Amino acid sequence: MARLVLAALAAAMLSGCFLLQDGYDDRAHRECDQEAGSRRGACHDRVDENRRERERE
């Protein structure tokens, strides 16, 4: 029973981390939208690359 509770707690904590990461990415993309020209595209690329790196870990 304790293992089940621990597993459920761990899953809940991990899902919270994913929600925080999604919020970070959304905010970063909104900030990128304020950049001009090619800097905007480069900014979006950096945000997407950071997301992919986090997913690989």
mmCIF file of N, CA and C in Angstrom:
data_model
loop_
_atom_site.group_PDB
_atom_site.id
_atom_site.type_symbol
_atom_site.label_atom_id
_atom_site.label_comp_id
_atom_site.label_asym_id
_atom_site.label_seq_id
_atom_site.Cartn_x
_atom_site.Cartn_y
_atom_site.Cartn_z
ATOM 1 N N MET A 1 0.817 -1.191 0.000
ATOM 2 C CA MET A 1 0.000 0.000 0.000
ATOM 3 C C MET A 1 0.866 1.262 0.000
ATOM 4 N N ALA A 2 1.919 1.233 0.798
ATOM 5 C CA ALA A 2 2.802 2.399 0.866
ATOM 6 C C ALA A 2 3.483 2.648 -0.473
ATOM 7 N N ARG A 3 3.837 1.567 -1.166
ATOM 8 C CA ARG A 3 4.469 1.716 -2.483
ATOM 9 C C ARG A 3 3.515 2.379 -3.469
ATOM 10 N N LEU A 4 2.264 2.022 -3.405
ATOM 11 C CA LEU A 4 1.265 2.608 -4.297
ATOM 12 C C LEU A 4 1.123 4.111 -4.030
ATOM 13 N N VAL A 5 1.102 4.471 -2.761
ATOM 14 C CA VAL A 5 0.988 5.884 -2.393
ATOM 15 C C VAL A 5 2.230 6.641 -2.865
ATOM 16 N N LEU A 6 3.411 6.067 -2.661
ATOM 17 C CA LEU A 6 4.647 6.708 -3.110
ATOM 18 C C LEU A 6 4.686 6.861 -4.627
ATOM 19 N N ALA A 7 4.238 5.836 -5.337
ATOM 20 C CA ALA A 7 4.210 5.905 -6.795
ATOM 21 C C ALA A 7 3.243 6.990 -7.270
ATOM 22 N N ALA A 8 2.088 7.081 -6.628
ATOM 23 C CA ALA A 8 1.104 8.104 -7.001
ATOM 24 C C ALA A 8 1.641 9.496 -6.698
ATOM 25 N N LEU A 9 2.313 9.638 -5.573
ATOM 26 C CA LEU A 9 2.896 10.927 -5.211
ATOM 27 C C LEU A 9 3.996 11.325 -6.197
ATOM 28 N N ALA A 10 4.843 10.392 -6.571
ATOM 29 C CA ALA A 10 5.905 10.677 -7.533
ATOM 30 C C ALA A 10 5.322 11.085 -8.884
ATOM 31 N N ALA A 11 4.296 10.382 -9.320
ATOM 32 C CA ALA A 11 3.658 10.720 -10.597
ATOM 33 C C ALA A 11 3.048 12.121 -10.550
ATOM 34 N N ALA A 12 2.430 12.471 -9.437
ATOM 35 C CA ALA A 12 1.834 13.795 -9.305
ATOM 36 C C ALA A 12 2.905 14.874 -9.334
ATOM 37 N N MET A 13 4.022 14.628 -8.681
ATOM 38 C CA MET A 13 5.108 15.607 -8.671
ATOM 39 C C MET A 13 5.688 15.793 -10.066
ATOM 40 N N LEU A 14 5.877 14.703 -10.793
ATOM 41 C CA LEU A 14 6.423 14.794 -12.140
ATOM 42 C C LEU A 14 5.482 15.528 -13.079
ATOM 43 N N SER A 15 4.205 15.272 -12.965
ATOM 44 C CA SER A 15 3.259 15.971 -13.854
ATOM 45 C C SER A 15 3.262 17.463 -13.551
ATOM 46 N N GLY A 16 3.478 17.841 -12.302
ATOM 47 C CA GLY A 16 3.585 19.254 -11.952
ATOM 48 C C GLY A 16 4.793 19.892 -12.608
ATOM 49 N N CYS A 17 5.891 19.158 -12.677
ATOM 50 C CA CYS A 17 7.097 19.671 -13.333
ATOM 51 C C CYS A 17 6.837 19.920 -14.806
ATOM 52 N N PHE A 18 6.120 19.008 -15.443
ATOM 53 C CA PHE A 18 5.824 19.176 -16.859
ATOM 54 C C PHE A 18 4.956 20.410 -17.089
ATOM 55 N N LEU A 19 4.019 20.662 -16.186
ATOM 56 C CA LEU A 19 3.173 21.849 -16.330
ATOM 57 C C LEU A 19 4.000 23.114 -16.185
ATOM 58 N N LEU A 20 4.943 23.106 -15.259
ATOM 59 C CA LEU A 20 5.813 24.273 -15.093
ATOM 60 C C LEU A 20 6.672 24.487 -16.328
ATOM 61 N N GLN A 21 7.186 23.402 -16.904
ATOM 62 C CA GLN A 21 8.026 23.518 -18.090
ATOM 63 C C GLN A 21 7.223 24.068 -19.262
ATOM 64 N N ASP A 22 5.980 23.616 -19.414
ATOM 65 C CA ASP A 22 5.137 24.125 -20.496
ATOM 66 C C ASP A 22 4.873 25.618 -20.316
ATOM 67 N N GLY A 23 4.658 26.039 -19.079
ATOM 68 C CA GLY A 23 4.451 27.455 -18.806
ATOM 69 C C GLY A 23 5.682 28.274 -19.126
ATOM 70 N N TYR A 24 6.847 27.728 -18.794
ATOM 71 C CA TYR A 24 8.113 28.402 -19.114
ATOM 72 C C TYR A 24 8.250 28.577 -20.627
ATOM 73 N N ASP A 25 7.986 27.498 -21.368
ATOM 74 C CA ASP A 25 8.122 27.559 -22.823
ATOM 75 C C ASP A 25 7.145 28.566 -23.433
ATOM 76 N N ASP A 26 5.917 28.580 -22.943
ATOM 77 C CA ASP A 26 4.922 29.530 -23.460
ATOM 78 C C ASP A 26 5.367 30.971 -23.225
ATOM 79 N N ARG A 27 5.848 31.235 -22.023
ATOM 80 C CA ARG A 27 6.295 32.602 -21.723
ATOM 81 C C ARG A 27 7.511 32.975 -22.568
ATOM 82 N N ALA A 28 8.436 32.040 -22.721
ATOM 83 C CA ALA A 28 9.631 32.312 -23.517
ATOM 84 C C ALA A 28 9.249 32.607 -24.970
ATOM 85 N N HIS A 29 8.296 31.855 -25.511
ATOM 86 C CA HIS A 29 7.857 32.111 -26.891
ATOM 87 C C HIS A 29 7.190 33.484 -27.011
ATOM 88 N N ARG A 30 6.412 33.866 -26.003
ATOM 89 C CA ARG A 30 5.783 35.199 -26.039
ATOM 90 C C ARG A 30 6.851 36.294 -26.007
ATOM 91 N N GLU A 31 7.887 36.083 -25.218
ATOM 92 C CA GLU A 31 8.969 37.072 -25.176
ATOM 93 C C GLU A 31 9.712 37.108 -26.512
ATOM 94 N N CYS A 32 9.860 35.943 -27.152
ATOM 95 C CA CYS A 32 10.508 35.905 -28.464
ATOM 96 C C CYS A 32 9.719 36.708 -29.487
ATOM 97 N N ASP A 33 8.394 36.696 -29.357
ATOM 98 C CA ASP A 33 7.550 37.424 -30.304
ATOM 99 C C ASP A 33 7.802 38.924 -30.265
ATOM 100 N N GLN A 34 8.426 39.416 -29.203
ATOM 101 C CA GLN A 34 8.721 40.843 -29.097
ATOM 102 C C GLN A 34 10.026 41.213 -29.799
ATOM 103 N N GLU A 35 10.808 40.220 -30.198
ATOM 104 C CA GLU A 35 12.063 40.481 -30.908
ATOM 105 C C GLU A 35 11.760 40.890 -32.351
ATOM 106 N N ALA A 36 12.736 41.483 -33.007
ATOM 107 C CA ALA A 36 12.559 41.946 -34.381
ATOM 108 C C ALA A 36 13.311 41.043 -35.357
ATOM 109 N N GLY A 37 12.719 40.846 -36.514
ATOM 110 C CA GLY A 37 13.375 40.185 -37.638
ATOM 111 C C GLY A 37 13.928 38.804 -37.339
ATOM 112 N N SER A 38 15.171 38.585 -37.765
ATOM 113 C CA SER A 38 15.787 37.263 -37.636
ATOM 114 C C SER A 38 16.048 36.911 -36.180
ATOM 115 N N ARG A 39 16.128 37.913 -35.323
ATOM 116 C CA ARG A 39 16.334 37.633 -33.902
ATOM 117 C C ARG A 39 15.145 36.877 -33.324
ATOM 118 N N ARG A 40 13.941 37.150 -33.845
ATOM 119 C CA ARG A 40 12.743 36.451 -33.380
ATOM 120 C C ARG A 40 12.842 34.965 -33.683
ATOM 121 N N GLY A 41 13.208 34.635 -34.902
ATOM 122 C CA GLY A 41 13.339 33.229 -35.276
ATOM 123 C C GLY A 41 14.416 32.516 -34.489
ATOM 124 N N ALA A 42 15.543 33.191 -34.269
ATOM 125 C CA ALA A 42 16.636 32.595 -33.504
ATOM 126 C C ALA A 42 16.210 32.352 -32.054
ATOM 127 N N CYS A 43 15.444 33.275 -31.514
ATOM 128 C CA CYS A 43 14.950 33.133 -30.143
ATOM 129 C C CYS A 43 14.023 31.918 -30.037
ATOM 130 N N HIS A 44 13.082 31.785 -30.957
ATOM 131 C CA HIS A 44 12.176 30.629 -30.956
ATOM 132 C C HIS A 44 12.974 29.336 -31.107
ATOM 133 N N ASP A 45 13.992 29.347 -31.944
ATOM 134 C CA ASP A 45 14.819 28.156 -32.121
ATOM 135 C C ASP A 45 15.505 27.754 -30.817
ATOM 136 N N ARG A 46 16.020 28.751 -30.072
ATOM 137 C CA ARG A 46 16.680 28.455 -28.787
ATOM 138 C C ARG A 46 15.697 27.859 -27.787
ATOM 139 N N VAL A 47 14.497 28.418 -27.715
ATOM 140 C CA VAL A 47 13.482 27.898 -26.793
ATOM 141 C C VAL A 47 13.142 26.458 -27.154
ATOM 142 N N ASP A 48 12.950 26.186 -28.442
ATOM 143 C CA ASP A 48 12.612 24.831 -28.874
ATOM 144 C C ASP A 48 13.766 23.863 -28.619
ATOM 145 N N GLU A 49 14.989 24.302 -28.836
ATOM 146 C CA GLU A 49 16.145 23.439 -28.586
ATOM 147 C C GLU A 49 16.269 23.119 -27.096
ATOM 148 N N ASN A 50 16.043 24.122 -26.245
ATOM 149 C CA ASN A 50 16.080 23.875 -24.799
ATOM 150 C C ASN A 50 15.022 22.861 -24.384
ATOM 151 N N ARG A 51 13.823 22.963 -24.974
ATOM 152 C CA ARG A 51 12.759 22.012 -24.673
ATOM 153 C C ARG A 51 13.163 20.602 -25.086
ATOM 154 N N ARG A 52 13.745 20.471 -26.275
ATOM 155 C CA ARG A 52 14.165 19.142 -26.742
ATOM 156 C C ARG A 52 15.255 18.561 -25.837
ATOM 157 N N GLU A 53 16.176 19.393 -25.380
ATOM 158 C CA GLU A 53 17.227 18.920 -24.469
ATOM 159 C C GLU A 53 16.643 18.429 -23.151
ATOM 160 N N ARG A 54 15.650 19.157 -22.616
ATOM 161 C CA ARG A 54 15.006 18.720 -21.370
ATOM 162 C C ARG A 54 14.305 17.387 -21.571
ATOM 163 N N GLU A 55 13.671 17.204 -22.721
ATOM 164 C CA GLU A 55 12.958 15.957 -22.984
ATOM 165 C C GLU A 55 13.900 14.769 -23.101
ATOM 166 N N ARG A 56 15.129 15.020 -23.577
ATOM 167 C CA ARG A 56 16.104 13.938 -23.707
ATOM 168 C C ARG A 56 16.640 13.476 -22.350
ATOM 169 N N GLU A 57 16.597 14.359 -21.374
ATOM 170 C CA GLU A 57 17.163 14.023 -20.055
ATOM 171 C C GLU A 57 16.304 13.092 -19.282
#
